[in-house]
PDB file of C-alpha atoms in Angstrom:
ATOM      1  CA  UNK A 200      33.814  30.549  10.217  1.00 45.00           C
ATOM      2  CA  UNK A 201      31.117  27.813   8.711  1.00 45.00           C
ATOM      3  CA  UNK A 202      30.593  24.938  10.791  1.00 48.00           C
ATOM      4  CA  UNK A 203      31.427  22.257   8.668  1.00 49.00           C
ATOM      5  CA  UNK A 204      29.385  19.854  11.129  1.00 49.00           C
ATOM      6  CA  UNK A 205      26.468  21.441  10.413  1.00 50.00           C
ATOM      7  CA  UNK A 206      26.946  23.116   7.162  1.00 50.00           C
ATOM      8  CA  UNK A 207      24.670  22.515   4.232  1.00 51.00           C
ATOM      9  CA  UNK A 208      25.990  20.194   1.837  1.00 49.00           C
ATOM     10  CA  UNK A 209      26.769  22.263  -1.324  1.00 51.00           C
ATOM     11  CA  UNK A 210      24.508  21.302  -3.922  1.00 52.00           C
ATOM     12  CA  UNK A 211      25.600  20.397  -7.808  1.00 53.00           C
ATOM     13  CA  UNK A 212      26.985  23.110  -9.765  1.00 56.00           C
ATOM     14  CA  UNK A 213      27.688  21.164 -12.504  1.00 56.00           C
ATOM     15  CA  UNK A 214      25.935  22.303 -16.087  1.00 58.00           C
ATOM     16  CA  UNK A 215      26.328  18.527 -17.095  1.00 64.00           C
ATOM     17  CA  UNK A 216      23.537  16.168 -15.497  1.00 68.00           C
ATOM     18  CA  UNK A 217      25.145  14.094 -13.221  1.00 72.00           C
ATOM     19  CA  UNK A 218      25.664  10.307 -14.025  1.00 71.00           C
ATOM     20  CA  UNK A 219      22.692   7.299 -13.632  1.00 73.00           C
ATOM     21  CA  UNK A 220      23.319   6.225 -10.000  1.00 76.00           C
ATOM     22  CA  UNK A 221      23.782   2.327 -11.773  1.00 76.00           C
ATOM     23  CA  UNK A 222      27.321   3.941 -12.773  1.00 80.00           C
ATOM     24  CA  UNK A 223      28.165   3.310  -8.889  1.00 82.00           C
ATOM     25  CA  UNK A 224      27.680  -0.763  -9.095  1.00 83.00           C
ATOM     26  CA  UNK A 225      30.332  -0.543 -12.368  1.00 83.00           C
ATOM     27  CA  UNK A 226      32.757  -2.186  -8.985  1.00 86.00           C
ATOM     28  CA  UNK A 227      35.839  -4.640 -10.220  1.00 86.00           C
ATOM     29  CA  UNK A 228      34.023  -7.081  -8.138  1.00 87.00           C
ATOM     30  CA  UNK A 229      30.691  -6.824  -9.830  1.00 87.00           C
ATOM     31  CA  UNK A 230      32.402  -6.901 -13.339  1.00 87.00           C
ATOM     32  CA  UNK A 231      33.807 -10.261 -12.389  1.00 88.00           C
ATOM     33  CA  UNK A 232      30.596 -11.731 -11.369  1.00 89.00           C
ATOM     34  CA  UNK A 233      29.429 -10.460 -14.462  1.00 89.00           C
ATOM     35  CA  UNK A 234      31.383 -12.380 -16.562  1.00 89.00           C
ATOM     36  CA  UNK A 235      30.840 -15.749 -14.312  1.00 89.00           C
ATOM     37  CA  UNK A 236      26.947 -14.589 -14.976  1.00 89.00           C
ATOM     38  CA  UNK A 237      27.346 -14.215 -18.563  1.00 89.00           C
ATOM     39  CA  UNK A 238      29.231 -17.552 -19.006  1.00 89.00           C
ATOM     40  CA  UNK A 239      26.399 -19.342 -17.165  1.00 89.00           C
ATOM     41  CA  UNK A 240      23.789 -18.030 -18.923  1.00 89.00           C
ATOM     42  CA  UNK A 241      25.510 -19.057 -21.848  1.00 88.00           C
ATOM     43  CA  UNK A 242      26.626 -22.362 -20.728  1.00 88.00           C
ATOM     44  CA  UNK A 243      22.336 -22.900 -19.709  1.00 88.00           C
ATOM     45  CA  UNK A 244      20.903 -21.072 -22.772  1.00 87.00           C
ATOM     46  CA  UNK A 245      19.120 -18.926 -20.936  1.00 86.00           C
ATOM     47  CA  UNK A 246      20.309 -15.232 -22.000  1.00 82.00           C
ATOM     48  CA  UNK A 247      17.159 -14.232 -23.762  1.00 82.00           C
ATOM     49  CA  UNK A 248      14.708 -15.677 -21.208  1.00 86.00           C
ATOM     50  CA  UNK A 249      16.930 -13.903 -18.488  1.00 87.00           C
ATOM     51  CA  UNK A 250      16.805 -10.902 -20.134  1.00 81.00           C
ATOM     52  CA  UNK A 251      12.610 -10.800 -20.561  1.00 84.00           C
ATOM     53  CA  UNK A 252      12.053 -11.687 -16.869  1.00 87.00           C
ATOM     54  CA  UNK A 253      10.507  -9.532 -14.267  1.00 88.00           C
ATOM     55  CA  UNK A 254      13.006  -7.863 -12.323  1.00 85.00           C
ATOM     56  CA  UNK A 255      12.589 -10.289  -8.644  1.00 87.00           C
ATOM     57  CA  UNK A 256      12.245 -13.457 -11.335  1.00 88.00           C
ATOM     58  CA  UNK A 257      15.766 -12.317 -12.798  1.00 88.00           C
ATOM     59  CA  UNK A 258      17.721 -11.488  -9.542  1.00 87.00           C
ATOM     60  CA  UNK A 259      16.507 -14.787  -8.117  1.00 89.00           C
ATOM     61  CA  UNK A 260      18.281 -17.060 -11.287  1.00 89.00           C
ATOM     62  CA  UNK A 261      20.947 -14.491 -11.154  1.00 89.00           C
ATOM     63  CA  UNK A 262      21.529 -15.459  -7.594  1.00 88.00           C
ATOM     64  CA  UNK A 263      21.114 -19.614  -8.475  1.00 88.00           C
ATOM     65  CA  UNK A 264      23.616 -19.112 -11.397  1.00 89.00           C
ATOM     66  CA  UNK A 265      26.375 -17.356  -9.844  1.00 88.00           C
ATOM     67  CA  UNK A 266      26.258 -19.632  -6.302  1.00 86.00           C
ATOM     68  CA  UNK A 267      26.247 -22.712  -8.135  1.00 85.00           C
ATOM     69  CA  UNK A 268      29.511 -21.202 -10.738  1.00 85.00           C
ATOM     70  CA  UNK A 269      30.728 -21.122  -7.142  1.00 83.00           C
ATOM     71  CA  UNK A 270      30.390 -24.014  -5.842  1.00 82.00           C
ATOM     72  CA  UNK A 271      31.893 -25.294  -9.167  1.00 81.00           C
ATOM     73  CA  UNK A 272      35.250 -23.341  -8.728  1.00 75.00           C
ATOM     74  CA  UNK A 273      38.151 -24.633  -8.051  1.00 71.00           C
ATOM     75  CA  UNK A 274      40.337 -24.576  -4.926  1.00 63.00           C
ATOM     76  CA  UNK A 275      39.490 -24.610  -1.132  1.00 57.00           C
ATOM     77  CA  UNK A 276      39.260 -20.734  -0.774  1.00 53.00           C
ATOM     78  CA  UNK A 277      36.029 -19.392  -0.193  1.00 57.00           C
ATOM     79  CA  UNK A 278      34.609 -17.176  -2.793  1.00 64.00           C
ATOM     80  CA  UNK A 279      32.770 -14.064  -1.818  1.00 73.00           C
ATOM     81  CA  UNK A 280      28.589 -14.190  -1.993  1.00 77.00           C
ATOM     82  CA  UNK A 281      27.425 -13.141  -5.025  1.00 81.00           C
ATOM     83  CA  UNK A 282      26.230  -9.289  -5.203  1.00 83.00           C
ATOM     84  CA  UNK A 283      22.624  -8.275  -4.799  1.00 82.00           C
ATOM     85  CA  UNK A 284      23.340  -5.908  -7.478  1.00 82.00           C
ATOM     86  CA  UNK A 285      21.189  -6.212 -10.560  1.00 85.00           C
ATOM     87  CA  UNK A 286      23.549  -7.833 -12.553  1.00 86.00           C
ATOM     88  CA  UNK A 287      21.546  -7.240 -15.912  1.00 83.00           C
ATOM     89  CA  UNK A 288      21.887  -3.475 -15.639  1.00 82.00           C
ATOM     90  CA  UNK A 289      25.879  -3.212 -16.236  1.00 85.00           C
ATOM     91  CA  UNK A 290      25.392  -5.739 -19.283  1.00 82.00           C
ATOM     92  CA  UNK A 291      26.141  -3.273 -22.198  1.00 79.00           C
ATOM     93  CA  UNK A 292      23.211  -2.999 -24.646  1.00 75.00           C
ATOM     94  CA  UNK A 293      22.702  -4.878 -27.813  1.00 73.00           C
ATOM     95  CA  UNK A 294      23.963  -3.481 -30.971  1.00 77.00           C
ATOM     96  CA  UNK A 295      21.945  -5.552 -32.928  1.00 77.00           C
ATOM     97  CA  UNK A 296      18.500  -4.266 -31.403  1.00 73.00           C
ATOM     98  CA  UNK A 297      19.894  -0.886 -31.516  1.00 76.00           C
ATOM     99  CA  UNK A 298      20.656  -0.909 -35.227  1.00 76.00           C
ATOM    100  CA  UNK A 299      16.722  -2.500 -36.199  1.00 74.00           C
ATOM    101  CA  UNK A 300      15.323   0.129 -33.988  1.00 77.00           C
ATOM    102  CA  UNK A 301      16.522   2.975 -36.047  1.00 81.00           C
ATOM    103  CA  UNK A 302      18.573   5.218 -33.137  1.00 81.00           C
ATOM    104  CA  UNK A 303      19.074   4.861 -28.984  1.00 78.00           C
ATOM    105  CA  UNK A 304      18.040   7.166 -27.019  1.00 76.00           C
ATOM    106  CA  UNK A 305      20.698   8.864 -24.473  1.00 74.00           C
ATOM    107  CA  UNK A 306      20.398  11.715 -21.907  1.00 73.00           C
ATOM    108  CA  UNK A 307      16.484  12.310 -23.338  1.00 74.00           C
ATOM    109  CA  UNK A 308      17.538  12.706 -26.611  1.00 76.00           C
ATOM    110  CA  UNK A 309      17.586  10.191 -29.554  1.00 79.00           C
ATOM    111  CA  UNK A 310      20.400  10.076 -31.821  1.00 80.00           C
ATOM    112  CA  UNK A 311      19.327   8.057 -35.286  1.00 80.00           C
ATOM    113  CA  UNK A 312      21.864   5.559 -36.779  1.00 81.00           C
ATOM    114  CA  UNK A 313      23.185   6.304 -39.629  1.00 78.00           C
ATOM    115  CA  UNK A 314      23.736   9.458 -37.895  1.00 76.00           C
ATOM    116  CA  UNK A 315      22.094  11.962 -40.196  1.00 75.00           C
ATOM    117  CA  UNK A 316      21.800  15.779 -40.132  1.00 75.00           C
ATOM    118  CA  UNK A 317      18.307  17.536 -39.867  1.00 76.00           C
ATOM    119  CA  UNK A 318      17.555  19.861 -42.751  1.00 80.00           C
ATOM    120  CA  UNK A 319      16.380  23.047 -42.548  1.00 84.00           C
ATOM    121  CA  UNK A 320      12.693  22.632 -43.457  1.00 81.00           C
ATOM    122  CA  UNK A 321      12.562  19.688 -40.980  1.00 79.00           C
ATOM    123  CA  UNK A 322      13.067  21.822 -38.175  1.00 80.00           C
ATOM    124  CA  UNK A 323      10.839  24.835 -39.353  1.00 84.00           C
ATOM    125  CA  UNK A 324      13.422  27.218 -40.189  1.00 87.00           C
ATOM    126  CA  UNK A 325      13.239  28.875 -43.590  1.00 88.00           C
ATOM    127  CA  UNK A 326      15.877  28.411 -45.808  1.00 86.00           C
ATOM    128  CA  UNK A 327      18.041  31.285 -47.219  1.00 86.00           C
ATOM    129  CA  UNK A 328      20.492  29.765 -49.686  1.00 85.00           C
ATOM    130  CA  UNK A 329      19.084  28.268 -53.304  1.00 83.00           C
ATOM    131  CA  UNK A 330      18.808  24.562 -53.812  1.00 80.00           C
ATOM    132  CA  UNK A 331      21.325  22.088 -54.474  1.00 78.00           C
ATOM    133  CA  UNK A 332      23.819  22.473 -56.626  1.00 82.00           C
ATOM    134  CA  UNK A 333      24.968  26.188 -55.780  1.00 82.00           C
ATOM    135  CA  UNK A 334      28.042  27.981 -54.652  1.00 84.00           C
ATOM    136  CA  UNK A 335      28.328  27.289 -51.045  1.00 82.00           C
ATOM    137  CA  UNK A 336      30.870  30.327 -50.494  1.00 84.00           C
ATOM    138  CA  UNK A 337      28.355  32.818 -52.549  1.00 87.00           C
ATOM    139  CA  UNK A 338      26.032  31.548 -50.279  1.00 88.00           C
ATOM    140  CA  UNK A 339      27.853  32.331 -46.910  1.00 88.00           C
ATOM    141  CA  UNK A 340      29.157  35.508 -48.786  1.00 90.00           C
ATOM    142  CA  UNK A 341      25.287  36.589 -49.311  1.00 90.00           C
ATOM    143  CA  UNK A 342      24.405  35.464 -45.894  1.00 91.00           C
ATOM    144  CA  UNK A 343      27.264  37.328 -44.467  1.00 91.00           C
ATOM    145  CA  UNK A 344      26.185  40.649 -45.700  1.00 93.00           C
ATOM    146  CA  UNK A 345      22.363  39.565 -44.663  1.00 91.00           C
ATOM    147  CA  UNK A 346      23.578  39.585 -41.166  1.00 92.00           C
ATOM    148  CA  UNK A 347      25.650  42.821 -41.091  1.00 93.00           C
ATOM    149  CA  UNK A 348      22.560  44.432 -43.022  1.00 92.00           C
ATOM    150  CA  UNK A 349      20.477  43.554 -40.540  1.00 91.00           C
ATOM    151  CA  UNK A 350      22.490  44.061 -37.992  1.00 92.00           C
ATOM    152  CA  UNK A 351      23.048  47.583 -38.853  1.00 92.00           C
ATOM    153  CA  UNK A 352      18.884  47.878 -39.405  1.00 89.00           C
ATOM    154  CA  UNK A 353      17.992  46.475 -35.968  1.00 87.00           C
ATOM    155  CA  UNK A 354      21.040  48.957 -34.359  1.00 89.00           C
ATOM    156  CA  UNK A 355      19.454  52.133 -36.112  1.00 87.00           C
ATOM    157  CA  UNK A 356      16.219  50.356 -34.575  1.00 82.00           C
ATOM    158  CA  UNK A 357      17.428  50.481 -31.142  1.00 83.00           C
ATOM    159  CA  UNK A 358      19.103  54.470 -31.420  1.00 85.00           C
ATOM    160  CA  UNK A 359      15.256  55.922 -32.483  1.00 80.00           C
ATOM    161  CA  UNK A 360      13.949  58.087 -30.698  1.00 80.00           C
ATOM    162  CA  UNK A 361      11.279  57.210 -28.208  1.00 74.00           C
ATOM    163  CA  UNK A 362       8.235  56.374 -29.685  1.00 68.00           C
ATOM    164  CA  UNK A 363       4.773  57.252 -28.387  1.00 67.00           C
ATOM    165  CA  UNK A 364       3.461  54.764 -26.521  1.00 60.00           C
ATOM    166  CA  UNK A 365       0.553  52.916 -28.128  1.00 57.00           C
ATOM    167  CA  UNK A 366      -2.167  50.666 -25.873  1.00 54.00           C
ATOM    168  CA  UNK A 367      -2.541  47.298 -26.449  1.00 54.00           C
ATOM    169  CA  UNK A 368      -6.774  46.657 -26.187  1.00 54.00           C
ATOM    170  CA  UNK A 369      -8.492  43.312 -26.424  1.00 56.00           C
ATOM    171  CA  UNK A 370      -9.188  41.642 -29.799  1.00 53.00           C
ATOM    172  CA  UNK A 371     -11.531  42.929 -31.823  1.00 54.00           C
ATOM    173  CA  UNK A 372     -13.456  39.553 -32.071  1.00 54.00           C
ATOM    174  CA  UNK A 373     -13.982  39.623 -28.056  1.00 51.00           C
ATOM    175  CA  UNK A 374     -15.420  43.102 -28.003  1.00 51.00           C
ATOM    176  CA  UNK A 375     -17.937  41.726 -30.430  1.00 50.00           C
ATOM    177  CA  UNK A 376     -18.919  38.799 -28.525  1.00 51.00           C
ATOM    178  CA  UNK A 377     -19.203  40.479 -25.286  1.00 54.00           C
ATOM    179  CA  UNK A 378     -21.906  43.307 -26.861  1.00 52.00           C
ATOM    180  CA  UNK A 379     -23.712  40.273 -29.034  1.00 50.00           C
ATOM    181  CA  UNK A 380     -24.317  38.424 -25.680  1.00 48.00           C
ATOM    182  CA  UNK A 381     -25.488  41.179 -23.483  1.00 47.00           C
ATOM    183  CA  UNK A 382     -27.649  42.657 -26.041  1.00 46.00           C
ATOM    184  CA  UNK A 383     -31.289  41.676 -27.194  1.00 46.00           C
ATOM    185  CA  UNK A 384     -32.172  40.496 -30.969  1.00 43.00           C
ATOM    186  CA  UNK A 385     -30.648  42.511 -33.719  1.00 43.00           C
ATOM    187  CA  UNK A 386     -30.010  45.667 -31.938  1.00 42.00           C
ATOM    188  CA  UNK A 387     -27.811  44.196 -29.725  1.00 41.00           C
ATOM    189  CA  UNK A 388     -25.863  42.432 -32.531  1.00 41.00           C
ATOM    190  CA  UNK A 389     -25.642  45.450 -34.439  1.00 41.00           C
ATOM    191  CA  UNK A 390     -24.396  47.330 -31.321  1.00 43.00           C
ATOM    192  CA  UNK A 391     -21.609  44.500 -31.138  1.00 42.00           C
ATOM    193  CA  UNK A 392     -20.778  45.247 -34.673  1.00 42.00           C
ATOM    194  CA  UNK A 393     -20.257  48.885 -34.237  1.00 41.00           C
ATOM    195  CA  UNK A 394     -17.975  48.824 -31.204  1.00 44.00           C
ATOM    196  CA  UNK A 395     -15.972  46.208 -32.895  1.00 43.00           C
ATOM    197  CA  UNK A 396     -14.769  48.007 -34.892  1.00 46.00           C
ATOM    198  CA  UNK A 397     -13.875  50.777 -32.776  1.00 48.00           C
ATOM    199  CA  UNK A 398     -12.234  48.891 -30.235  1.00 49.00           C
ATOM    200  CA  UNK A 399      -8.704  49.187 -29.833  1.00 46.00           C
ATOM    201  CA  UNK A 400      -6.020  47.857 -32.582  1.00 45.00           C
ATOM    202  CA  UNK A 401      -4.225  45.483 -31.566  1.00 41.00           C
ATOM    203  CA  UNK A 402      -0.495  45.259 -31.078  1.00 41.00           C
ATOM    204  CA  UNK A 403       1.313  45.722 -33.816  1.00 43.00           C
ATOM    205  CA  UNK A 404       4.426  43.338 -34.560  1.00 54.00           C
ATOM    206  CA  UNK A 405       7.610  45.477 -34.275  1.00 79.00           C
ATOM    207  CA  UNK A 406      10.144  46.134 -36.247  1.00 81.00           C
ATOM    208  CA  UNK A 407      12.851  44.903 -33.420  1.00 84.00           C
ATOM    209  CA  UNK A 408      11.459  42.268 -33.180  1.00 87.00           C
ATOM    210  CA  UNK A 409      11.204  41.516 -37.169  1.00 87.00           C
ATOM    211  CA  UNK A 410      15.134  42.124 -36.896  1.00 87.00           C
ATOM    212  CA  UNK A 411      15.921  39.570 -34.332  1.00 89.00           C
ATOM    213  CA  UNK A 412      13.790  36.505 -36.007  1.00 90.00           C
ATOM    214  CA  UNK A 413      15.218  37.636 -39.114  1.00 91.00           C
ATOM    215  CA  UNK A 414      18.847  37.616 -37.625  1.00 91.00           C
ATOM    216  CA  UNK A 415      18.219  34.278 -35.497  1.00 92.00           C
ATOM    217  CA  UNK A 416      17.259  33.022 -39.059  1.00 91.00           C
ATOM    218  CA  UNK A 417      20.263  33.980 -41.002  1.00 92.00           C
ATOM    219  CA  UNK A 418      22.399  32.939 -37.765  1.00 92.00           C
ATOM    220  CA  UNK A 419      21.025  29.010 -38.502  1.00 91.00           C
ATOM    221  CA  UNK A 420      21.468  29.163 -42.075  1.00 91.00           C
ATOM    222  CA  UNK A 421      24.740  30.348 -42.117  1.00 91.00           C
ATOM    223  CA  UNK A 422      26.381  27.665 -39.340  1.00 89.00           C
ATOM    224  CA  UNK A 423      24.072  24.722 -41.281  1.00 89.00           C
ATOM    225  CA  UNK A 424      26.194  25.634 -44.141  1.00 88.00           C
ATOM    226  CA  UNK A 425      29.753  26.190 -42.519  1.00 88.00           C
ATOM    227  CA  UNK A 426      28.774  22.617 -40.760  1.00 85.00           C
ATOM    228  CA  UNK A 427      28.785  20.871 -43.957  1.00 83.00           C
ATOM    229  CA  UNK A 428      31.780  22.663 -45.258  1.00 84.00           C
ATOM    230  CA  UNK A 429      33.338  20.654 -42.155  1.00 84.00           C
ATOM    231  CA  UNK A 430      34.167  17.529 -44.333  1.00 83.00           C
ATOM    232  CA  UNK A 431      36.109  19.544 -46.939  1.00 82.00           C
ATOM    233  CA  UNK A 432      37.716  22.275 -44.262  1.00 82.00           C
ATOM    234  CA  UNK A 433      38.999  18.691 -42.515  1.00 86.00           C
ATOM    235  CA  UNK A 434      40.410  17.526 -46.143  1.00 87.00           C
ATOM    236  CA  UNK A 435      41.769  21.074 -46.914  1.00 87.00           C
ATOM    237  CA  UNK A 436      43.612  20.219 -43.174  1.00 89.00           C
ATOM    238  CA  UNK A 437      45.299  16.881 -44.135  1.00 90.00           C
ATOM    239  CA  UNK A 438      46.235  17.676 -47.713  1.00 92.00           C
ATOM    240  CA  UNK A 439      47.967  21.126 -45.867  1.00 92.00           C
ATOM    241  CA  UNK A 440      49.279  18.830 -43.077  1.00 91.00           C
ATOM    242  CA  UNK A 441      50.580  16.644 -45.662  1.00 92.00           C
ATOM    243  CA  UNK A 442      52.161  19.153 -47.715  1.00 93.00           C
ATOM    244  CA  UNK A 443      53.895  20.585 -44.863  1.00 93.00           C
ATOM    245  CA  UNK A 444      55.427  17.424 -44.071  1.00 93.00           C
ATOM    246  CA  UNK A 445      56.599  16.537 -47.829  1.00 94.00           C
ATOM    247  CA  UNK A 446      58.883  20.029 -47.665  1.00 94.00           C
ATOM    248  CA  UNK A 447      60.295  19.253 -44.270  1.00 94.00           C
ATOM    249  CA  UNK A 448      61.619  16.150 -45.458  1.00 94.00           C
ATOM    250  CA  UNK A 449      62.397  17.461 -48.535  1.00 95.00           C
ATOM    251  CA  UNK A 450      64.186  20.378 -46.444  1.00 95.00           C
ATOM    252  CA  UNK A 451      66.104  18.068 -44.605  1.00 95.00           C
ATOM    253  CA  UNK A 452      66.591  16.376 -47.620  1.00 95.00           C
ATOM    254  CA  UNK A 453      68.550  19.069 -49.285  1.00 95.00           C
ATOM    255  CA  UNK A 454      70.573  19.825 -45.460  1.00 95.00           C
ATOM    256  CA  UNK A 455      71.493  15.991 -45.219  1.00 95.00           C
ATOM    257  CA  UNK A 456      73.181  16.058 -48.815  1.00 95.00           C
ATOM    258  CA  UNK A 457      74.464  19.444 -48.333  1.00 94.00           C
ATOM    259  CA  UNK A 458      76.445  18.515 -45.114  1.00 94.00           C
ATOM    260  CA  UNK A 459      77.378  14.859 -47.245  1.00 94.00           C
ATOM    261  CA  UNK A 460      78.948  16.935 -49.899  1.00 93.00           C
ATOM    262  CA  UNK A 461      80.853  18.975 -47.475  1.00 93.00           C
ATOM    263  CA  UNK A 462      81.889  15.929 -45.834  1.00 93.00           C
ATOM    264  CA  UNK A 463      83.496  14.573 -48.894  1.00 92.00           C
ATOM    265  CA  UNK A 464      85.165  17.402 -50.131  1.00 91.00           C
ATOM    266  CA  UNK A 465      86.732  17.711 -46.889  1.00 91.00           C
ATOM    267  CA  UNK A 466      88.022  13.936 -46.750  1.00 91.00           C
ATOM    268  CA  UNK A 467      89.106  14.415 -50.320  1.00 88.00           C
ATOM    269  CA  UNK A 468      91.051  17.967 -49.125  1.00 88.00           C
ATOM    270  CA  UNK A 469      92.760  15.584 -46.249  1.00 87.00           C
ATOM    271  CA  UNK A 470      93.687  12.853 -48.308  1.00 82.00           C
ATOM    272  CA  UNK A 471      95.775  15.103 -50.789  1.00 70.00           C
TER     273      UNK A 471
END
């Protein structure tokens, strides 16, 4: 049995990065000194000079501010010293900067706003499909039977037979600049010439591996066009969910009266 005295700590298995370590001064405490801070700094003018000071410059007036808010407060209860927390930190960010920048950047990556979706030639991927206007489902229907074609090419790839083996020698430019070095006046260059070209090819690109880029390619072309088929699949879903909800009522419609006419022919049977 593990000593749990002296046992390692277990270290993060997590495949999410774990949070900023300012996430552990988000206290209810320093949320309410917060908003004292933010009053005073509105109260003194002073939000956009507090927010381009130095770091020591800015705790300092944070500490003046929020001592002298409570010295201010009412009541004879004594209120708790003011955090040495950077207060600045939890403020949230400002929307206003965030929108003239163009995009924020979160977790190392920057997301633009408007939100917009890369297209295919700006992230170096060639496109498959025709351009705009075209049928969309031709398009996934052709790119569909691109990727079982392939598919079935790079499998009857993979079940060949063994093929000789074929070695991989250095470029025929180095060859040629090794001999022209070492050699003397136009022999030598001539000798670098010769055993250029019989050096040894070099490697060939294979077919395999033609198959995979070519499959990677028509992987991304096919999901760039299911994703913007999203908006309509999520209309398609609402007019359905809709629809399905107009013939329940109308179901239970059709029960209610049922069961009224029932009802009445039985009160009329009674009353007879």
């Amino acid at each position: 049995m593990a000593d749990d005295a002296g046992g390692e700590v277990p270290g993060n298995t997590s495949v999410f990065p774990p949070p900023p370590a300012v996430y552990a001064q988000y206290t209810e405490e320093n949320v309410l000194w917060l908003r004292v801070l933010e009053d005073e700094l509105r109260r003194t003018g002073q939000r956009d000079a507090y927010a381009a000071m130095p770091p020591d410059e800015r705790r300092a007036l944070q500490t003046q501010l929020l001592t002298d808010a409570a010295a201010r407060a009412p009541g004879d209860g004594a209120l708790p010293a003011p955090p040495d927390a950077d207060l600045h930190e939890l403020m949230p960010p400002r929307v206003a900067w965030i929108e003239e920048d163009g995009g924020f950047q979160l977790f190392g990556q920057r997301w633009p706003i408007p939100e917009t979706t890369p297209r295919l030639d700006e992230l170096g991927i060639p496109r498959l499909f025709p351009e705009e206007p075209f049928d969309r489902a031709a398009a996934l229907q052709t790119l569909l039977h691109t990727l079982l074609l392939t598919y079935m090419q790079l499998t009857s790839d993979l079940l060949r037979p063994i093929q000789p083996y074929t070695p991989v020698g250095p470029p025929r430019g180095a060859a040629a600049a090794n001999d022209g070095g070492a050699g003397e006046g136009g022999a030598g260059a001539g000798g670098a010439g010769a055993d250029g070209a019989d050096g040894a090819p070099e490697a060939p690109t294979t077919r395999i591996q033609d198959h995979l880029r070519h499959l990677e390619t028509a992987v991304i072309n096919f999901q760039y066009l299911v994703n913007q088929l999203r908006p309509v699949q999520a209309s398609a879903s609402l007019e359905q969910l809709l629809a399905q909800q107009v013939a329940r009522r109308e179901r239970q419609t059709r029960l209610l009266r049922a069961k009224s006419a029932a009802i009445r022919e039985e009160i009329a049977r009674l009353s007879l």
